[in-house]
Amino acid sequence: MRSFVRYILFVFVATVVMGCEYDFDLKGTHEVPMLVVDCMVNQGYGNGRKTLVCVSIYGTVPVGDYVPSSSKTEGTQAPVLDELEVSATVNGEEITLTRFEAPVGSDEAFPKDFFTAVIGDLTEGDVVEVHASAKGYPDAIGRTVAPGAAEVVSAEVSKDSILSVKINDNPATRDYYGIVLKREFEMHREISPEEGGGTEFVTGDYLDLLGLEIGNGLRTSIQPRLFSQLGFLSLAFSDNLVFFDDLSIKEQDNTFKAVVLEMKGAYYSGDYQLSVYKLSPEAYKFMRALYEINTGSMMAGISAVSYTYSGISGGFGAVGAYRKKDMVLPINY
């Protein structure tokens, strides 16, 4: 019986993998285009007494209206947002947004619709709203509530390279956190013959974190869309950012634990630099969705489940916020 079941399974998988492909027109996909609003509120920016607000605005192209490029046609281009108006408020009071100009020589479509503002530091509970409108698009509105700082009870890296960060988490609320660990290193990197050969001297502060068990956290190694220098997920420029909710550390006495992985061939020195983030729900959920989309596996020709999240009314994207706490972890061994 088991052999028969295995045979049926083999036939099914083989049929999927070797199946035919058909081209067909999708029906009901010529929807009204919508705005994509991505905003990250970086609390404690700069000297710790400022807040950096970054807003990126894009326009969608309904799948039914998309034309791929070919030898005969240029295909669908990124939409130009005419009569674009963007505003942001903190507790109902408008703040001044400055348009960010694209770098010289940039052929990216999004920088021309990028806005920033530097304002005073926010207080936990402050409400940030972003409003956007453009010709031919419905109005889009998103909001988030400023989180407070993560309360770190203790943090250390043990002799056997285990990072432990105990957080004073409020059991009455659902909270979201992020961890980045760095340490200075230097190394010589071999250059491939295609690049000219030889060696080069490299310095940096990169470390990677690996969860001790499934569900302990998410390790991001792929930078999903919108990771511009001042964009929505500028906090995640460090590839070793791990973000998680408080439920994943509840059974471990509210202690995040991870294995610290050093780069092969690198010589590390100095103390560890730890950053602990507290994220708003919108920031965490959007980051989680992007992570799942970019790490979803493909098997037997069937795509993985598509995770999506939007905190924008009348559009797509999210308005999120975070506050970072930096710490030095001396080496005590």
CSV table of C-alpha atoms in Angstrom, one decimal:
chain,number,residue,atom,x,y,z
A,1,MET,CA,0.0,0.0,0.0
A,2,ARG,CA,2.8,2.4,0.9
A,3,SER,CA,4.5,1.7,-2.4
A,4,PHE,CA,1.3,2.4,-4.3
A,5,VAL,CA,0.9,5.7,-2.5
A,6,ARG,CA,4.5,6.7,-3.2
A,7,TYR,CA,3.9,5.8,-6.9
A,8,ILE,CA,0.8,8.0,-7.1
A,9,LEU,CA,2.7,10.8,-5.4
A,10,PHE,CA,5.6,10.4,-7.9
A,11,VAL,CA,3.2,10.5,-10.8
A,12,PHE,CA,1.5,13.7,-9.4
A,13,VAL,CA,4.9,15.5,-8.9
A,14,ALA,CA,6.2,14.4,-12.3
A,15,THR,CA,3.0,15.7,-13.9
A,16,VAL,CA,3.3,19.1,-12.2
A,17,VAL,CA,7.0,19.4,-13.1
A,18,MET,CA,6.6,18.2,-16.7
A,19,GLY,CA,3.2,19.8,-17.3
A,20,CYS,CA,2.4,22.0,-20.2
A,21,GLU,CA,2.3,25.8,-20.1
A,22,TYR,CA,-0.5,27.9,-21.5
A,23,ASP,CA,-0.8,31.7,-22.1
A,24,PHE,CA,-4.2,33.2,-21.3
A,25,ASP,CA,-5.6,36.6,-20.5
A,26,LEU,CA,-6.5,37.4,-16.9
A,27,LYS,CA,-10.0,38.6,-16.6
A,28,GLY,CA,-11.2,41.3,-14.1
A,29,THR,CA,-7.6,42.6,-13.6
A,30,HIS,CA,-8.1,46.1,-15.2
A,31,GLU,CA,-8.6,47.7,-11.8
A,32,VAL,CA,-8.2,51.3,-10.9
A,33,PRO,CA,-4.5,52.0,-10.2
A,34,MET,CA,-3.7,52.9,-6.5
A,35,LEU,CA,-0.9,54.7,-4.7
A,36,VAL,CA,1.8,52.8,-2.7
A,37,VAL,CA,2.7,54.8,0.4
A,38,ASP,CA,5.7,53.7,2.4
A,39,CYS,CA,6.7,55.7,5.4
A,40,MET,CA,9.1,54.9,8.2
A,41,VAL,CA,9.3,57.2,11.3
A,42,ASN,CA,12.8,56.9,12.8
A,43,GLN,CA,12.5,58.1,16.5
A,44,GLY,CA,15.7,59.2,18.3
A,45,TYR,CA,17.4,60.1,15.0
A,46,GLY,CA,20.8,61.7,14.9
A,47,ASN,CA,21.6,63.0,18.4
A,48,GLY,CA,18.7,61.2,19.9
A,49,ARG,CA,16.5,64.2,20.2
A,50,LYS,CA,15.1,64.3,16.6
A,51,THR,CA,12.8,62.2,14.5
A,52,LEU,CA,13.3,61.4,10.8
A,53,VAL,CA,10.2,60.9,8.7
A,54,CYS,CA,10.7,59.3,5.3
A,55,VAL,CA,7.9,58.9,2.8
A,56,SER,CA,8.1,57.1,-0.6
A,57,ILE,CA,5.2,57.3,-3.0
A,58,TYR,CA,4.7,55.0,-6.0
A,59,GLY,CA,1.9,54.2,-8.4
A,60,THR,CA,0.6,50.7,-9.1
A,61,VAL,CA,0.0,49.2,-12.6
A,62,PRO,CA,-3.0,46.8,-12.7
A,63,VAL,CA,-1.8,43.4,-13.9
A,64,GLY,CA,-4.3,43.6,-16.7
A,65,ASP,CA,-2.8,46.8,-18.1
A,66,TYR,CA,0.8,45.6,-17.9
A,67,VAL,CA,2.6,45.1,-21.2
A,68,PRO,CA,6.1,43.4,-21.1
A,69,SER,CA,9.0,44.7,-23.0
A,70,SER,CA,9.9,43.1,-26.3
A,71,SER,CA,11.9,43.8,-29.4
A,72,LYS,CA,9.0,45.7,-30.8
A,73,THR,CA,7.7,47.6,-27.8
A,74,GLU,CA,9.2,49.3,-24.7
A,75,GLY,CA,6.5,47.8,-22.5
A,76,THR,CA,4.9,49.4,-19.5
A,77,GLN,CA,7.0,52.0,-17.7
A,78,ALA,CA,6.7,53.3,-14.1
A,79,PRO,CA,3.7,55.6,-13.8
A,80,VAL,CA,4.3,59.3,-13.5
A,81,LEU,CA,2.3,60.8,-10.6
A,82,ASP,CA,0.7,64.0,-11.8
A,83,GLU,CA,-0.6,66.6,-9.4
A,84,LEU,CA,0.9,64.6,-6.5
A,85,GLU,CA,0.3,66.0,-3.1
A,86,VAL,CA,1.8,64.5,0.1
A,87,SER,CA,1.3,65.7,3.7
A,88,ALA,CA,2.0,64.4,7.1
A,89,THR,CA,0.8,65.2,10.6
A,90,VAL,CA,1.8,64.5,14.2
A,91,ASN,CA,-1.2,64.5,16.6
A,92,GLY,CA,-3.1,66.4,13.9
A,93,GLU,CA,-0.5,69.1,13.4
A,94,GLU,CA,1.1,69.3,9.9
A,95,ILE,CA,4.8,68.9,9.5
A,96,THR,CA,6.9,70.2,6.6
A,97,LEU,CA,8.0,67.6,4.1
A,98,THR,CA,10.9,68.2,1.8
A,99,ARG,CA,11.1,66.6,-1.6
A,100,PHE,CA,14.2,64.4,-2.1
A,101,GLU,CA,15.8,64.8,-5.5
A,102,ALA,CA,17.1,61.9,-7.5
A,103,PRO,CA,20.9,61.5,-7.6
A,104,VAL,CA,22.6,62.6,-10.9
A,105,GLY,CA,22.6,59.8,-13.4
A,106,SER,CA,19.9,57.8,-11.5
A,107,ASP,CA,17.5,56.0,-13.7
A,108,GLU,CA,15.3,54.8,-10.9
A,109,ALA,CA,11.7,56.0,-11.0
A,110,PHE,CA,11.0,56.3,-7.3
A,111,PRO,CA,13.4,58.9,-5.9
A,112,LYS,CA,11.5,61.8,-7.5
A,113,ASP,CA,8.5,61.0,-5.3
A,114,PHE,CA,10.4,60.8,-2.1
A,115,PHE,CA,10.0,63.1,0.9
A,116,THR,CA,11.6,63.6,4.2
A,117,ALA,CA,11.2,65.7,7.4
A,118,VAL,CA,13.3,66.1,10.5
A,119,ILE,CA,11.2,67.1,13.5
A,120,GLY,CA,11.5,67.0,17.3
A,121,ASP,CA,11.6,63.7,19.1
A,122,LEU,CA,8.3,62.0,19.5
A,123,THR,CA,6.7,60.8,22.7
A,124,GLU,CA,5.3,57.3,23.0
A,125,GLY,CA,1.7,57.3,21.9
A,126,ASP,CA,2.1,60.2,19.4
A,127,VAL,CA,0.1,59.6,16.2
A,128,VAL,CA,1.7,60.1,12.8
A,129,GLU,CA,-0.5,60.2,9.7
A,130,VAL,CA,0.4,60.5,6.0
A,131,HIS,CA,-2.0,61.6,3.3
A,132,ALA,CA,-1.3,61.3,-0.4
A,133,SER,CA,-3.2,62.1,-3.6
A,134,ALA,CA,-2.5,62.2,-7.3
A,135,LYS,CA,-4.5,62.6,-10.5
A,136,GLY,CA,-6.3,59.4,-11.4
A,137,TYR,CA,-5.7,57.7,-8.0
A,138,PRO,CA,-7.9,57.4,-4.9
A,139,ASP,CA,-6.6,59.3,-1.9
A,140,ALA,CA,-4.4,57.2,0.4
A,141,ILE,CA,-4.1,57.5,4.1
A,142,GLY,CA,-1.9,55.7,6.6
A,143,ARG,CA,-1.2,56.1,10.3
A,144,THR,CA,1.0,54.7,13.1
A,145,VAL,CA,1.6,55.2,16.8
A,146,ALA,CA,5.1,56.0,18.1
A,147,PRO,CA,6.5,53.2,20.3
A,148,GLY,CA,8.6,53.7,23.3
A,149,ALA,CA,12.1,52.4,23.8
A,150,ALA,CA,12.7,48.7,24.4
A,151,GLU,CA,13.4,48.0,28.1
A,152,VAL,CA,16.6,45.9,28.1
A,153,VAL,CA,17.2,44.1,31.5
A,154,SER,CA,20.4,42.5,30.5
A,155,ALA,CA,22.5,41.6,27.4
A,156,GLU,CA,25.6,39.6,26.8
A,157,VAL,CA,27.5,37.4,24.4
A,158,SER,CA,28.8,34.3,26.1
A,159,LYS,CA,32.1,32.5,25.5
A,160,ASP,CA,30.4,29.9,23.3
A,161,SER,CA,29.0,32.8,21.0
A,162,ILE,CA,25.4,32.9,22.3
A,163,LEU,CA,23.8,36.3,22.3
A,164,SER,CA,21.2,36.7,25.1
A,165,VAL,CA,19.0,39.8,25.4
A,166,LYS,CA,16.5,39.9,28.2
A,167,ILE,CA,13.6,42.3,27.6
A,168,ASN,CA,11.2,43.7,30.2
A,169,ASP,CA,8.1,43.0,28.1
A,170,ASN,CA,4.6,44.1,29.1
A,171,PRO,CA,2.5,41.0,29.0
A,172,ALA,CA,-0.7,43.0,28.6
A,173,THR,CA,0.3,44.3,25.1
A,174,ARG,CA,1.5,42.8,21.9
A,175,ASP,CA,5.0,44.2,21.2
A,176,TYR,CA,7.5,43.9,18.4
A,177,TYR,CA,11.3,44.1,18.5
A,178,GLY,CA,14.4,44.0,16.3
A,179,ILE,CA,18.0,43.0,17.1
A,180,VAL,CA,21.3,44.0,15.3
A,181,LEU,CA,24.7,42.9,16.6
A,182,LYS,CA,28.0,44.2,15.2
A,183,ARG,CA,31.7,44.0,15.9
A,184,GLU,CA,34.7,45.4,14.0
A,185,PHE,CA,36.7,43.1,11.8
A,186,GLU,CA,39.4,43.1,9.1
A,187,MET,CA,40.3,40.5,6.5
A,188,HIS,CA,42.0,39.9,3.2
A,189,ARG,CA,39.6,38.8,0.4
A,190,GLU,CA,40.7,36.9,-2.6
A,191,ILE,CA,39.7,38.6,-5.9
A,192,SER,CA,38.5,36.3,-8.6
A,193,PRO,CA,40.5,36.2,-11.9
A,194,GLU,CA,37.5,37.7,-13.7
A,195,GLU,CA,37.9,40.7,-11.5
A,196,GLY,CA,41.6,41.0,-12.0
A,197,GLY,CA,42.9,38.6,-9.4
A,198,GLY,CA,45.0,39.3,-6.3
A,199,THR,CA,43.7,40.2,-2.8
A,200,GLU,CA,42.2,43.2,-1.1
A,201,PHE,CA,42.0,44.4,2.5
A,202,VAL,CA,38.5,44.6,3.8
A,203,THR,CA,37.2,46.2,7.1
A,204,GLY,CA,33.7,46.3,8.5
A,205,ASP,CA,31.5,45.3,11.4
A,206,TYR,CA,29.3,42.6,10.1
A,207,LEU,CA,28.0,39.7,12.2
A,208,ASP,CA,25.2,37.3,11.5
A,209,LEU,CA,22.6,35.9,13.9
A,210,LEU,CA,21.0,32.5,13.7
A,211,GLY,CA,18.0,31.6,15.8
A,212,LEU,CA,18.5,28.7,18.2
A,213,GLU,CA,15.1,27.2,17.4
A,214,ILE,CA,12.4,27.6,14.8
A,215,GLY,CA,10.2,30.6,15.7
A,216,ASN,CA,12.8,32.3,17.7
A,217,GLY,CA,13.0,35.1,15.2
A,218,LEU,CA,13.5,36.0,11.5
A,219,ARG,CA,16.9,36.4,9.9
A,220,THR,CA,16.9,38.7,6.9
A,221,SER,CA,19.6,38.1,4.3
A,222,ILE,CA,17.7,39.4,1.3
A,223,GLN,CA,16.8,43.1,1.1
A,224,PRO,CA,13.3,43.3,-0.3
A,225,ARG,CA,12.0,46.3,-2.3
A,226,LEU,CA,12.1,49.9,-1.1
A,227,PHE,CA,15.4,49.6,0.7
A,228,SER,CA,16.5,53.0,-0.4
A,229,GLN,CA,19.1,54.9,1.7
A,230,LEU,CA,16.5,56.9,3.5
A,231,GLY,CA,13.5,54.7,2.7
A,232,PHE,CA,10.9,52.7,4.7
A,233,LEU,CA,13.3,50.0,6.0
A,234,SER,CA,16.5,52.0,6.3
A,235,LEU,CA,17.0,50.3,9.7
A,236,ALA,CA,17.4,47.0,7.9
A,237,PHE,CA,20.5,48.0,5.9
A,238,SER,CA,22.3,45.6,8.2
A,239,ASP,CA,21.7,42.2,6.8
A,240,ASN,CA,21.8,40.7,10.3
A,241,LEU,CA,18.6,42.4,11.4
A,242,VAL,CA,16.4,39.9,13.3
A,243,PHE,CA,12.8,41.0,14.0
A,244,PHE,CA,10.3,39.2,16.2
A,245,ASP,CA,7.2,39.6,18.3
A,246,ASP,CA,7.1,39.1,22.1
A,247,LEU,CA,5.2,35.7,21.7
A,248,SER,CA,8.4,34.2,20.3
A,249,ILE,CA,10.4,35.0,23.5
A,250,LYS,CA,7.6,34.5,26.1
A,251,GLU,CA,8.5,30.8,26.7
A,252,GLN,CA,12.2,31.8,27.2
A,253,ASP,CA,11.6,34.2,30.1
A,254,ASN,CA,11.4,37.1,27.6
A,255,THR,CA,15.0,36.5,26.5
A,256,PHE,CA,16.0,36.6,22.9
A,257,LYS,CA,18.8,34.1,22.2
A,258,ALA,CA,20.8,33.6,19.0
A,259,VAL,CA,24.0,32.1,17.8
A,260,VAL,CA,26.6,34.7,16.7
A,261,LEU,CA,28.2,33.8,13.4
A,262,GLU,CA,31.4,35.5,12.4
A,263,MET,CA,32.6,35.7,8.8
A,264,LYS,CA,35.1,33.1,7.8
A,265,GLY,CA,38.7,34.4,7.5
A,266,ALA,CA,37.9,37.6,9.3
A,267,TYR,CA,39.8,38.8,12.4
A,268,TYR,CA,37.4,40.4,14.9
A,269,SER,CA,38.4,42.8,17.7
A,270,GLY,CA,36.9,45.2,20.2
A,271,ASP,CA,33.5,45.1,22.0
A,272,TYR,CA,30.2,44.1,20.5
A,273,GLN,CA,27.8,46.8,19.4
A,274,LEU,CA,24.2,45.9,20.1
A,275,SER,CA,21.1,47.7,18.8
A,276,VAL,CA,17.7,46.8,20.1
A,277,TYR,CA,14.6,48.2,18.2
A,278,LYS,CA,11.1,48.5,19.3
A,279,LEU,CA,8.8,48.5,16.3
A,280,SER,CA,5.2,49.7,15.7
A,281,PRO,CA,2.8,46.9,14.7
A,282,GLU,CA,2.6,48.3,11.1
A,283,ALA,CA,6.4,48.3,10.7
A,284,TYR,CA,6.7,44.7,12.0
A,285,LYS,CA,3.9,43.3,9.9
A,286,PHE,CA,5.0,45.0,6.7
A,287,MET,CA,8.6,43.8,7.3
A,288,ARG,CA,7.4,40.3,8.0
A,289,ALA,CA,5.3,40.2,4.8
A,290,LEU,CA,8.3,41.4,2.7
A,291,TYR,CA,10.5,38.8,4.3
A,292,GLU,CA,8.1,36.0,3.6
A,293,ILE,CA,7.7,37.1,0.0
A,294,ASN,CA,11.4,37.2,-0.7
A,295,THR,CA,12.2,34.0,1.1
A,296,GLY,CA,9.2,31.9,-0.1
A,297,SER,CA,10.4,28.6,-1.6
A,298,MET,CA,9.3,27.1,-4.8
A,299,MET,CA,8.5,23.4,-5.0
A,300,ALA,CA,7.4,21.2,-7.8
A,301,GLY,CA,6.4,24.2,-9.8
A,302,ILE,CA,3.9,25.4,-7.2
A,303,SER,CA,4.7,28.8,-5.7
A,304,ALA,CA,4.6,29.4,-1.9
A,305,VAL,CA,1.8,31.2,-0.2
A,306,SER,CA,2.0,35.0,-0.9
A,307,TYR,CA,2.1,37.0,2.3
A,308,THR,CA,0.8,40.5,1.9
A,309,TYR,CA,0.2,43.4,4.3
A,310,SER,CA,-1.1,46.9,3.9
A,311,GLY,CA,-1.8,49.6,6.5
A,312,ILE,CA,-2.9,52.2,3.9
A,313,SER,CA,-6.6,53.0,3.5
A,314,GLY,CA,-7.3,53.6,-0.2
A,315,GLY,CA,-3.9,52.2,-1.3
A,316,PHE,CA,-1.0,49.9,-0.5
A,317,GLY,CA,2.1,50.0,1.7
A,318,ALA,CA,2.5,51.0,5.4
A,319,VAL,CA,3.3,53.8,7.8
A,320,GLY,CA,5.5,52.4,10.5
A,321,ALA,CA,7.7,53.7,13.3
A,322,TYR,CA,10.6,52.4,15.5
A,323,ARG,CA,12.9,53.5,18.2
A,324,LYS,CA,16.5,52.2,18.6
A,325,LYS,CA,18.5,51.6,21.8
A,326,ASP,CA,22.3,51.3,21.3
A,327,MET,CA,24.4,49.4,23.8
A,328,VAL,CA,28.1,48.3,24.1
A,329,LEU,CA,28.6,44.7,25.2
A,330,PRO,CA,32.1,44.3,26.7
A,331,ILE,CA,33.8,40.9,26.2
A,332,ASN,CA,34.1,39.4,29.7
A,333,TYR,CA,36.0,36.2,28.9
